[in-house]
Amino acid sequence: MIIQKSTLKETIFQTILKSVFGLISIITIYPFLNILARSLSTGKELVGKSVFIVPVMATLENYKAIFLNSMLSNALMMSLLRTSIGTLCHLIVVGFAAYACSKRGLKGKRLFMLYFMIPMYFSGGLLPSYILINSLHLRNNFLVYILPGMFSTFNFLIMVTYFRSLPDSFEESAIIDGASYLKVFFKIILPLSAPIIATITLFAAVSHWNSYFDTLIYVSNLKLYTLQPILYSIIREAQASAILEQAKYGMSGERKTTVTSESIRMATMCFTIIPILCVYPFLQKYFIKGVMIGGIKG
Amino acid sequence: MIFFYLCNENNIAVYIKYPAHIVAFINIKSKEVYCIMFQIKAPSTLDNRIKTRNSSILKYIWYNKWLYAFMLPAVLAVFIFSYIPMWGIIIAFQDFEPLKGIFHSDFVGLHNFKVIFDNPDFARNLRNTLGISLLGFTFGFPLPIILAIFLNELTSTKFKRFFQTASYLPHFISWVTVAGIMYTLMDYNTGIINKIISTLGIERVEFFAEPSLFWPLSVGIAIWKELGWAAIIYIATIASIDPELYEAAIVDGAGRYKRMIHITLPGIAPIISLSLVLTAGSIFSGAGICPGFDGVFNLYNAVVSEYAETIDYWVYREGLMRTNFSFGTSVGLLFSVINLTLLLCANKIANKINDSGLF
């Protein structure tokens, strides 16, 4: 820590710095506050009005409407399923392979590393992948969310670097006692790997939660849609009236009339943001390290 | 422990194990002692387990069966979803018909590539792609670096951490949501931005329907989204610069800006050239901080198509939506090869200049 003399010049400079960075922080955060405020506003009152930060006639109706709307609540469930199962499979596939590739003397290791690195620089492209998924009969199949995303070279490299950094001595004593690598992995390595598991879980979970394009091109069954592509439809294709009609269905009484397509849109957007918001600040220190390692490796 | 060994009738060898490995030869008659001290590198038992040289390959694999088994799912997944599609490149040289499949479609050689260049949209889309790339690079490359350098000058760690947490929030949000947020903020009637503009007396703008605004708008939103995240790697690198360098510079009387130029910048120079090499390899898909396919896909509408259609989006619209598979694959292949070539060239140059290439 460099101690600067606290001169007036220094204080002024720090103040300017703080205000600039503060401004950037505000520009980054404010749009979310705006959306949040709109989602907490009564739909009908919102029409034609501008919201700054304070909701217009605060209410939780929009969020209730999401749960009562069968299409949206189903999409929410699909998103949760996809994120949990997909992240778990991803962790298993990448974690195992990374542990094996982190063993220094393993024969053929270089070949395997090359094998995993090449797809990072060259790929078949969108259309051959589409044809492949088609021929594997994965269209309109829940597995299309899980299987293609099971491996990621970036996450793989981060994990390999981490496993390499664990000292050999931990495993040695177990191996002398005759444990197989399977036991070593589960009983020794895993408990020591909490930071890297947290990082990769965050990356994979966010990636699954935010995925929309694969759903849009591979799935036509609305029941399998996750939250993001539904949001995409709401925003892009002006299915507003259809959504509103659906929103009315399943609700009772006066609530029918206060929710608009726009307010539901806002609430859906918040739904896609809030889970991430709750998780990522706590994992900050882990993934900064991970990004650094992965970035340097290329 | 001490070991004694009678070498012959006159000499005894003594081996002392602890605290250091010592072998001493004592001549009983002349009472001379010769000492050697050495260190044994204990071979790692792990290496032993892996590096058995005498076994055949099969025995070796069986001995380390779990390690190879661990790799199996990943190898399979990558083979199916990354390597098999690579063979789909063949389609770029065929007149692909889905009913006939890959193996029975007619082979047309380079005809598809000629079709690309003859296509009237090609020049326009290429221009859009390069324009957005250039804009994204000009603003999106230096900004994270400048941000990281000045963030380093901030003394309050609390503020630093708060800023970091705030600044990479948008990175974790999908482009779908970001587009939705921006549509709301810039709405002609109710958007906050237009409200501010109109109170300042300027005319309101229909932001997303203005073709000439598409490039700056999409790049601006991309920068809003990715600036914090792009800065992470620079911030982390700067933090690892030896503080003694700074202290020495202060003692030598170097001012703030001199310190920035002579210590901070050289400290992150390797990372910068690495980033430059990677940028060179992605000019045609979005250099620097760019909307990329996701951004264009979510911000696209027919009104701005003249300026919004990029190569990636063209492949999607023409190749996938209009099921013109051969065409889409050939465009994709063309630009993949171009990007890879540029990447390798840039890498060679970087290696020649200051030995800091990617590989």
XYZ file of C-alpha atoms in Angstrom:
657
model
C 0.000 0.000 0.000
C 1.572 3.214 -1.151
C 1.071 5.987 1.345
C 0.660 9.326 -0.360
C 1.159 12.598 1.366
C -2.291 14.036 1.851
C -1.815 17.289 0.083
C -4.664 19.357 -1.228
C -3.759 18.384 -4.769
C -3.969 14.735 -3.817
C -7.350 15.128 -2.145
C -8.746 16.988 -5.134
C -7.470 14.275 -7.447
C -9.022 11.532 -5.331
C -12.313 13.405 -5.253
C -12.328 13.788 -9.018
C -11.501 10.098 -9.412
C -14.239 9.096 -7.010
C -16.826 11.228 -8.779
C -15.879 9.861 -12.195
C -16.029 6.274 -11.023
C -19.158 7.035 -9.061
C -20.746 8.398 -12.193
C -19.801 5.293 -14.151
C -21.247 3.134 -11.376
C -24.493 5.082 -11.508
C -24.696 4.776 -15.284
C -24.164 1.052 -14.914
C -26.671 0.470 -12.133
C -29.377 2.982 -12.871
C -31.030 1.195 -15.822
C -31.723 -1.761 -13.536
C -33.283 0.488 -10.927
C -35.509 1.956 -13.592
C -36.715 -1.454 -14.695
C -37.201 -2.521 -11.102
C -39.302 0.528 -10.419
C -41.426 -0.092 -13.460
C -41.937 -3.714 -12.511
C -43.199 -2.617 -9.125
C -45.634 -0.157 -10.671
C -49.268 -0.693 -11.380
C -49.533 -1.471 -15.053
C -52.451 0.718 -15.950
C -50.969 3.753 -14.266
C -47.729 3.224 -16.094
C -49.155 3.813 -19.549
C -47.685 6.918 -21.103
C -45.803 7.858 -17.959
C -42.095 8.121 -17.427
C -40.549 6.550 -14.383
C -37.377 7.838 -12.829
C -36.744 5.754 -9.732
C -39.928 5.716 -7.768
C -42.582 3.210 -8.806
C -45.950 4.506 -9.862
C -48.439 3.136 -7.359
C -46.225 0.421 -5.969
C -47.607 -3.079 -6.207
C -46.550 -6.685 -6.465
C -49.295 -7.506 -8.941
C -46.933 -7.956 -11.849
C -44.907 -10.572 -10.038
C -48.034 -12.365 -8.933
C -49.192 -12.348 -12.525
C -46.070 -14.193 -13.581
C -46.752 -17.017 -11.194
C -50.380 -17.189 -12.200
C -49.584 -17.154 -15.899
C -49.046 -20.733 -16.920
C -46.672 -19.965 -19.766
C -44.389 -17.758 -17.689
C -44.314 -19.951 -14.608
C -43.620 -22.968 -16.780
C -40.762 -21.102 -18.441
C -39.403 -20.179 -15.031
C -39.479 -23.826 -13.998
C -37.726 -24.819 -17.225
C -35.019 -22.237 -16.633
C -34.418 -23.506 -13.121
C -34.273 -27.111 -14.308
C -31.946 -26.301 -17.150
C -29.607 -24.249 -14.994
C -29.348 -26.786 -12.193
C -29.008 -29.944 -14.299
C -26.882 -28.312 -16.977
C -24.462 -26.795 -14.487
C -24.108 -30.060 -12.614
C -23.352 -32.041 -15.781
C -20.932 -29.379 -16.928
C -19.072 -29.448 -13.620
C -18.787 -33.223 -13.698
C -17.550 -33.455 -17.278
C -15.093 -30.573 -17.068
C -13.976 -31.342 -13.518
C -13.081 -34.950 -14.208
C -11.229 -34.165 -17.401
C -9.385 -31.262 -15.804
C -8.222 -33.421 -12.910
C -6.894 -36.072 -15.269
C -5.093 -33.488 -17.390
C -3.532 -31.866 -14.377
C -1.440 -34.958 -13.603
C 2.022 -34.071 -14.771
C 3.320 -37.379 -16.012
C 0.267 -38.844 -17.641
C 1.053 -40.420 -20.977
C -0.796 -38.867 -23.854
C -1.632 -35.791 -21.846
C -0.290 -33.425 -24.468
C -2.412 -35.094 -27.072
C -5.503 -34.671 -24.956
C -4.732 -31.015 -24.275
C -4.337 -30.369 -27.988
C -7.559 -32.237 -28.629
C -9.436 -29.973 -26.239
C -7.802 -26.749 -27.398
C -8.393 -26.997 -31.142
C -12.177 -26.375 -31.006
C -11.424 -23.052 -29.362
C -9.870 -21.754 -32.548
C -11.824 -23.502 -35.247
C -15.350 -24.708 -35.350
C -17.862 -25.981 -37.866
C -20.150 -23.006 -37.442
C -23.826 -22.530 -36.817
C -25.235 -24.551 -39.701
C -23.316 -27.823 -39.378
C -24.191 -27.767 -35.668
C -27.818 -27.305 -36.584
C -27.701 -30.279 -38.925
C -25.993 -32.353 -36.253
C -28.567 -31.550 -33.578
C -31.258 -32.344 -36.072
C -29.834 -35.729 -36.941
C -29.351 -36.579 -33.275
C -33.091 -36.005 -32.802
C -32.375 -33.462 -30.103
C -34.873 -30.949 -31.430
C -37.742 -30.330 -29.039
C -35.905 -32.416 -26.512
C -34.872 -31.180 -23.082
C -31.451 -32.749 -23.594
C -30.586 -30.142 -26.207
C -30.122 -27.794 -23.257
C -27.701 -30.099 -21.478
C -25.639 -32.110 -23.939
C -24.090 -29.540 -26.289
C -22.975 -27.388 -23.390
C -21.260 -30.100 -21.387
C -17.728 -28.968 -22.111
C -16.072 -25.570 -22.240
C -12.386 -25.171 -22.992
C -12.169 -21.920 -21.047
C -13.522 -23.463 -17.850
C -11.429 -26.556 -18.494
C -8.195 -24.541 -18.602
C -9.054 -22.687 -15.423
C -9.692 -25.943 -13.597
C -6.522 -27.600 -14.872
C -4.454 -24.680 -13.610
C -6.153 -24.873 -10.251
C -5.663 -28.615 -9.824
C -2.033 -28.252 -10.812
C -1.551 -25.744 -8.042
C -2.624 -28.221 -5.374
C 0.461 -29.797 -3.791
C 1.142 -33.445 -4.569
C 1.650 -34.332 -0.932
C -2.069 -34.349 -0.272
C -2.667 -37.155 -2.675
C 0.561 -39.002 -2.086
C -0.274 -40.303 1.344
C -3.585 -41.633 0.079
C -2.009 -43.314 -2.915
C 0.660 -44.943 -0.744
C -2.180 -46.357 1.275
C -3.521 -47.851 -1.915
C -6.412 -45.573 -2.799
C -7.484 -45.419 -6.425
C -7.630 -42.108 -8.269
C -11.395 -42.222 -7.986
C -11.235 -42.210 -4.190
C -8.510 -39.585 -4.231
C -10.615 -37.325 -6.395
C -13.696 -37.481 -4.265
C -12.201 -37.669 -0.817
C -9.243 -35.327 -1.141
C -9.333 -33.100 -4.209
C -12.986 -32.136 -4.144
C -13.055 -30.796 -0.580
C -10.005 -28.702 -1.422
C -11.580 -27.300 -4.572
C -14.352 -25.162 -3.167
C -13.121 -21.899 -4.790
C -12.771 -23.311 -8.269
C -16.074 -25.162 -8.042
C -17.719 -21.915 -6.998
C -16.205 -20.079 -9.962
C -17.094 -22.638 -12.590
C -20.561 -23.064 -11.130
C -21.125 -19.351 -11.456
C -19.893 -19.207 -15.042
C -21.823 -22.274 -16.163
C -24.994 -21.326 -14.304
C -25.033 -17.806 -15.724
C -24.419 -19.190 -19.192
C -27.338 -21.599 -18.913
C -29.633 -19.058 -17.280
C -28.975 -16.523 -20.023
C -29.199 -18.909 -22.973
C -31.933 -18.135 -25.448
C -30.607 -18.664 -28.945
C -30.368 -22.440 -28.829
C -33.942 -22.595 -27.592
C -35.095 -20.342 -30.381
C -33.578 -22.408 -33.161
C -33.896 -25.923 -31.809
C -37.156 -25.893 -29.881
C -40.634 -25.189 -31.132
C -42.578 -26.719 -28.266
C -43.580 -23.786 -26.081
C -43.715 -26.012 -23.019
C -39.942 -26.474 -23.223
C -39.159 -22.786 -23.530
C -36.984 -21.267 -20.850
C -37.431 -17.785 -19.437
C -35.074 -15.884 -21.759
C -36.623 -16.872 -25.091
C -40.067 -16.119 -23.688
C -38.745 -12.721 -22.719
C -37.323 -12.386 -26.203
C -40.737 -13.077 -27.703
C -42.408 -10.640 -25.360
C -39.991 -7.911 -26.227
C -39.583 -8.469 -29.918
C -42.644 -9.904 -31.437
C -45.304 -7.805 -29.768
C -47.172 -10.764 -28.495
C -48.268 -8.283 -25.924
C -51.945 -8.772 -26.377
C -51.597 -12.545 -26.377
C -49.650 -12.407 -23.141
C -52.190 -10.084 -21.657
C -54.948 -12.425 -22.574
C -53.054 -15.268 -20.964
C -52.384 -13.082 -17.960
C -56.042 -12.469 -17.488
C -56.704 -16.164 -17.576
C -56.140 -17.601 -14.127
C -56.590 -14.359 -12.266
C -59.717 -13.227 -10.553
C -61.560 -10.074 -9.787
C -60.272 -6.600 -10.236
C -56.706 -7.674 -10.690
C -57.553 -8.418 -14.288
C -57.406 -4.845 -15.341
C -54.356 -3.382 -13.665
C -51.636 -5.471 -15.275
C -50.419 -4.402 -18.713
C -48.128 -6.130 -21.123
C -45.442 -3.609 -20.353
C -45.501 -4.112 -16.617
C -45.369 -7.883 -17.016
C -42.443 -7.441 -19.369
C -40.659 -5.429 -16.694
C -41.357 -8.011 -14.041
C -40.103 -10.824 -16.289
C -36.923 -8.893 -16.946
C -36.383 -8.480 -13.239
C -36.897 -12.174 -12.788
C -34.033 -12.889 -15.141
C -31.776 -10.453 -13.305
C -32.492 -10.979 -9.614
C -31.066 -14.513 -9.167
C -27.776 -13.421 -10.694
C -27.763 -10.296 -8.571
C -28.082 -12.359 -5.421
C -25.203 -14.654 -6.223
C -22.401 -12.974 -8.085
C -21.183 -10.383 -5.555
C -20.308 -13.160 -3.127
C -18.259 -15.076 -5.663
C -16.382 -12.021 -6.851
C -12.997 -12.888 -5.425
C -13.105 -16.375 -6.886
C -13.866 -15.547 -10.450
C -11.455 -12.646 -10.690
C -8.677 -15.125 -10.110
C -10.239 -17.551 -12.537
C -10.509 -14.993 -15.297
C -6.909 -13.991 -14.824
C -5.661 -17.542 -15.143
C -7.901 -18.353 -18.043
C -7.086 -15.123 -19.782
C -3.357 -15.590 -19.561
C -3.630 -19.111 -20.847
C -5.459 -17.656 -23.773
C 19.532 -43.376 12.284
C 23.083 -44.461 11.806
C 24.197 -47.400 9.731
C 27.597 -49.064 9.890
C 29.132 -51.130 7.160
C 32.417 -52.928 7.293
C 33.976 -52.374 3.849
C 37.166 -54.284 4.470
C 39.379 -54.954 7.433
C 40.549 -51.368 7.612
C 37.600 -49.288 6.569
C 34.182 -48.691 7.913
C 31.459 -46.791 6.094
C 29.012 -44.899 8.167
C 25.703 -43.677 6.802
C 23.849 -41.038 8.751
C 20.313 -40.317 7.640
C 19.169 -37.511 9.903
C 19.448 -34.500 10.010
C 21.324 -34.656 6.724
C 22.418 -37.512 4.492
C 26.071 -38.093 5.314
C 28.336 -40.921 4.287
C 31.627 -41.126 6.079
C 34.507 -43.506 5.421
C 36.649 -44.166 8.482
C 40.010 -45.809 8.168
C 40.495 -47.610 11.456
C 44.238 -47.826 11.218
C 45.031 -44.258 10.246
C 41.966 -42.753 11.873
C 41.261 -40.746 8.704
C 37.720 -39.765 7.987
C 36.293 -38.880 4.616
C 32.898 -37.298 4.567
C 30.366 -36.765 1.853
C 27.150 -34.926 2.407
C 24.355 -35.220 -0.122
C 20.639 -34.851 -0.663
C 18.342 -37.483 -1.933
C 15.469 -36.315 -4.084
C 12.762 -38.680 -3.121
C 10.950 -39.644 -6.273
C 7.353 -38.639 -5.981
C 5.295 -41.708 -5.442
C 2.746 -40.155 -7.729
C 5.283 -39.981 -10.524
C 6.109 -43.583 -9.822
C 2.561 -44.535 -10.198
C 2.237 -42.773 -13.491
C 5.657 -43.192 -15.035
C 6.009 -46.976 -14.984
C 8.206 -47.540 -17.959
C 8.336 -51.247 -18.320
C 4.654 -51.991 -18.674
C 2.973 -52.211 -21.996
C 0.526 -49.544 -23.052
C -2.490 -51.574 -22.046
C -1.071 -52.304 -18.620
C -0.279 -48.609 -18.229
C -3.808 -47.586 -19.114
C -5.239 -50.175 -16.739
C -2.973 -49.034 -13.952
C -4.180 -45.468 -14.371
C -7.626 -46.490 -15.497
C -9.491 -43.901 -13.465
C -7.575 -41.013 -14.972
C -8.411 -42.100 -18.486
C -11.973 -42.852 -17.456
C -12.250 -39.323 -16.117
C -11.422 -37.957 -19.524
C -13.915 -40.089 -21.353
C -17.114 -38.002 -21.013
C -15.304 -34.823 -22.035
C -13.643 -36.514 -24.994
C -16.991 -37.845 -26.156
C -18.801 -34.543 -25.690
C -16.136 -32.597 -27.559
C -15.988 -35.195 -30.303
C -19.713 -35.154 -30.926
C -20.418 -31.467 -30.579
C -17.171 -29.870 -31.750
C -15.349 -32.260 -34.077
C -18.218 -33.829 -35.974
C -19.639 -30.428 -37.008
C -16.207 -29.627 -38.409
C -16.888 -32.209 -41.064
C -20.006 -30.252 -41.905
C -17.662 -27.847 -43.682
C -18.105 -30.156 -46.641
C -21.497 -28.557 -47.120
C -19.755 -25.359 -48.160
C -18.555 -27.197 -51.247
C -21.849 -28.851 -52.008
C -25.262 -27.910 -53.211
C -26.763 -29.184 -50.022
C -30.305 -30.450 -49.987
C -31.610 -31.546 -46.586
C -33.550 -34.411 -48.107
C -30.487 -35.844 -49.769
C -28.245 -35.389 -46.770
C -24.518 -34.713 -46.767
C -23.443 -37.847 -48.539
C -25.711 -37.543 -51.523
C -25.804 -33.848 -52.247
C -24.061 -32.667 -55.402
C -20.500 -31.472 -55.164
C -20.022 -28.010 -56.629
C -16.521 -27.051 -55.611
C -15.921 -23.349 -55.164
C -19.191 -22.313 -56.786
C -20.746 -21.296 -53.454
C -17.921 -18.893 -52.781
C -18.444 -17.217 -56.112
C -22.102 -16.850 -55.165
C -21.057 -15.049 -51.977
C -19.069 -12.423 -53.831
C -21.790 -11.982 -56.427
C -24.409 -11.445 -53.770
C -25.479 -7.765 -53.732
C -25.704 -7.724 -49.941
C -22.167 -8.962 -49.440
C -20.374 -5.636 -49.712
C -22.896 -3.905 -47.478
C -22.778 -6.550 -44.787
C -19.007 -6.624 -44.854
C -18.980 -2.857 -44.447
C -21.338 -3.072 -41.495
C -19.285 -5.766 -39.817
C -16.019 -3.897 -40.262
C -17.585 -0.595 -39.258
C -18.918 -1.982 -36.007
C -15.621 -3.796 -35.396
C -13.604 -0.657 -35.953
C -15.853 1.392 -33.691
C -15.818 -1.320 -31.050
C -12.056 -1.514 -31.205
C -11.379 2.221 -31.172
C -13.456 2.774 -28.061
C -13.657 -0.666 -26.556
C -9.972 -1.491 -26.528
C -8.383 1.501 -24.792
C -11.231 2.236 -22.373
C -10.801 -0.817 -20.118
C -7.056 -0.135 -19.961
C -7.530 3.522 -19.057
C -10.145 2.521 -16.519
C -7.827 -0.016 -14.901
C -4.912 2.413 -14.762
C -6.934 5.150 -13.106
C -8.706 2.719 -10.806
C -5.281 1.759 -9.555
C -4.707 5.364 -8.533
C -7.678 5.271 -6.217
C -6.635 4.855 -2.619
C -9.887 3.760 -1.074
C -10.145 -0.032 -1.418
C -13.775 -0.003 -0.334
C -14.672 2.265 -3.202
C -12.617 0.159 -5.597
C -14.458 -2.976 -4.607
C -17.830 -1.253 -4.801
C -17.029 0.027 -8.252
C -15.891 -3.380 -9.460
C -19.006 -5.104 -8.174
C -21.191 -2.477 -9.817
C -19.351 -2.319 -13.107
C -19.516 -5.935 -14.090
C -23.110 -6.537 -13.244
C -24.234 -5.984 -16.867
C -21.824 -8.653 -18.075
C -23.865 -11.315 -16.308
C -27.133 -10.143 -17.828
C -28.202 -11.650 -21.121
C -28.459 -9.540 -24.258
C -32.182 -10.258 -24.351
C -32.678 -8.470 -21.044
C -30.191 -5.745 -21.917
C -32.013 -5.033 -25.141
C -35.288 -4.940 -23.247
C -33.830 -2.498 -20.737
C -32.462 -0.248 -23.467
C -35.718 -0.295 -25.427
C -37.463 0.844 -22.262
C -34.935 3.514 -21.378
C -34.855 4.946 -24.882
C -38.505 4.640 -25.653
C -39.718 7.596 -27.692
C -42.544 8.505 -25.361
C -41.824 7.161 -21.909
C -38.095 6.586 -21.973
C -36.058 8.456 -19.423
C -33.440 9.486 -21.953
C -35.879 11.098 -24.302
C -37.493 12.813 -21.333
C -34.158 14.352 -20.360
C -33.478 15.340 -23.953
C -36.834 17.052 -24.348
C -36.480 18.990 -21.119
C -33.178 20.275 -22.466
C -35.037 21.551 -25.482
C -33.671 19.129 -28.059
C -35.951 17.102 -30.230
C -36.753 13.566 -29.174
C -35.099 10.703 -30.996
C -36.559 7.384 -31.989
C -33.283 5.701 -31.161
C -33.785 2.254 -32.540
C -35.383 3.299 -35.780
C -32.552 5.551 -36.848
C -30.267 3.612 -39.229
C -27.278 5.893 -38.911
C -27.439 5.557 -35.125
C -27.215 1.798 -35.135
C -23.429 1.516 -35.099
C -22.767 3.954 -32.239
C -25.831 2.771 -30.345
C -25.022 -0.941 -30.466
C -21.350 -0.381 -29.678
C -22.280 2.014 -26.872
C -24.620 -0.526 -25.314
C -21.970 -3.228 -25.720
C -19.444 -1.037 -23.923
C -21.952 -0.341 -21.143
C -22.397 -4.073 -20.838
C -18.818 -5.317 -21.029
C -16.532 -2.492 -19.871
C -16.256 -3.635 -16.271
C -15.604 -7.239 -17.205
C -13.006 -6.375 -19.818
C -11.176 -4.293 -17.259
C -10.864 -7.165 -14.764
C -7.860 -8.725 -16.349
C -6.042 -5.396 -16.524
C -6.959 -4.526 -12.938
C -5.713 -7.877 -11.709
C -2.464 -7.565 -13.652
C -1.799 -4.058 -12.374
C -2.447 -5.228 -8.831
C 0.319 -7.777 -9.236
C 2.936 -5.172 -10.148
C 5.574 -4.987 -7.432
C 4.738 -2.009 -5.160
C 8.436 -1.495 -4.563
C 8.728 -0.212 -8.100
C 6.251 2.509 -7.269
C 7.976 3.358 -4.015
C 11.329 3.616 -5.720
C 9.798 5.893 -8.335
C 8.262 8.154 -5.700
C 11.617 8.400 -3.947
C 13.170 9.321 -7.275
C 10.623 12.084 -7.559
C 8.429 10.705 -10.318
C 5.026 12.329 -10.510
C 1.769 10.442 -10.919
C 1.660 10.493 -14.691
C 5.321 9.553 -15.030
C 4.648 6.579 -12.768
C 1.688 5.563 -14.911
C 3.665 5.672 -18.101
C 6.858 4.100 -16.892
C 5.645 1.489 -14.421
C 1.982 0.674 -14.886
C 1.910 0.609 -18.662
C 4.967 -1.594 -19.119
C 3.549 -3.841 -16.445
C 0.466 -4.605 -18.462
C 2.165 -4.479 -21.866
C 2.243 -8.286 -22.262
C -1.480 -8.574 -21.555
C -2.178 -5.738 -23.962
C -0.283 -7.390 -26.798
C -2.017 -10.685 -26.017
C -5.368 -8.903 -26.311
C -4.262 -7.294 -29.551
C -3.373 -10.666 -31.027
C -6.784 -12.019 -30.069
C -8.429 -8.909 -31.511
C -6.686 -9.422 -34.831
C -8.244 -12.848 -34.979
C -11.754 -11.506 -34.556
C -11.933 -8.429 -36.767
C -14.658 -9.984 -38.829
C -16.735 -11.079 -35.898
C -16.296 -8.121 -33.590
C -13.026 -6.706 -32.325
C -12.676 -4.881 -29.034
C -15.995 -4.538 -27.245
C -18.679 -5.285 -29.799
C -22.328 -6.273 -29.818
C -21.421 -9.518 -31.555
C -24.110 -11.783 -32.906
C -26.191 -11.686 -29.706
C -26.250 -7.908 -29.635
C -27.162 -7.462 -33.271
C -29.735 -10.232 -33.027
C -31.531 -8.498 -30.175
C -31.259 -4.951 -31.474
C -32.063 -5.713 -35.100
C -35.180 -4.506 -36.809
C -36.081 -4.155 -40.485
C -35.848 -0.361 -40.437
C -32.128 -0.312 -39.648
C -31.198 -3.358 -41.714
C -29.089 -1.269 -44.075
C -26.605 -0.640 -41.299
C -27.369 -3.418 -38.894
C -26.859 -6.536 -40.922
C -23.488 -8.039 -40.073
C -21.844 -11.155 -41.509
C -22.894 -13.308 -38.542
C -26.453 -12.101 -38.726
C -26.459 -12.656 -42.479
C -25.388 -16.269 -41.979
C -28.235 -16.685 -39.505
C -30.900 -15.023 -41.628
C -29.900 -16.333 -45.032
C -28.421 -19.671 -44.042
C -30.595 -20.844 -41.188
C -33.916 -19.097 -41.534
C -34.042 -19.494 -45.309
C -32.440 -22.946 -45.027
C -29.812 -22.024 -47.561
C -27.338 -24.293 -45.824
C -24.599 -24.362 -48.419
C -24.526 -20.611 -48.608
C -24.461 -20.076 -44.857
C -21.760 -22.675 -44.293
C -19.546 -21.239 -47.004
C -19.794 -17.715 -45.585
C -19.016 -19.077 -42.126
C -16.071 -21.079 -43.433
C -14.699 -18.148 -45.416
C -14.577 -15.873 -42.419
C -13.401 -18.564 -40.011
C -10.403 -19.149 -42.223
C -9.767 -15.412 -42.597
C -9.957 -14.893 -38.838
C -7.659 -17.832 -38.122
C -5.102 -16.617 -40.663
C -5.134 -13.113 -39.206
C -4.749 -14.592 -35.728
C -1.704 -16.612 -36.742
C -0.128 -13.643 -38.539
C -0.678 -11.327 -35.607
C 0.726 -13.984 -33.311
C 3.875 -14.276 -35.403
C 4.333 -10.514 -35.409
C 3.833 -10.313 -31.654
C 6.361 -13.080 -31.148
C 8.891 -11.281 -33.316
C 8.436 -7.933 -31.611
C 8.527 -8.784 -27.946
C 8.080 -12.501 -27.628
C 4.569 -12.173 -26.311
C 2.438 -14.153 -28.704
C -0.351 -16.477 -27.807
C 1.489 -19.615 -28.792
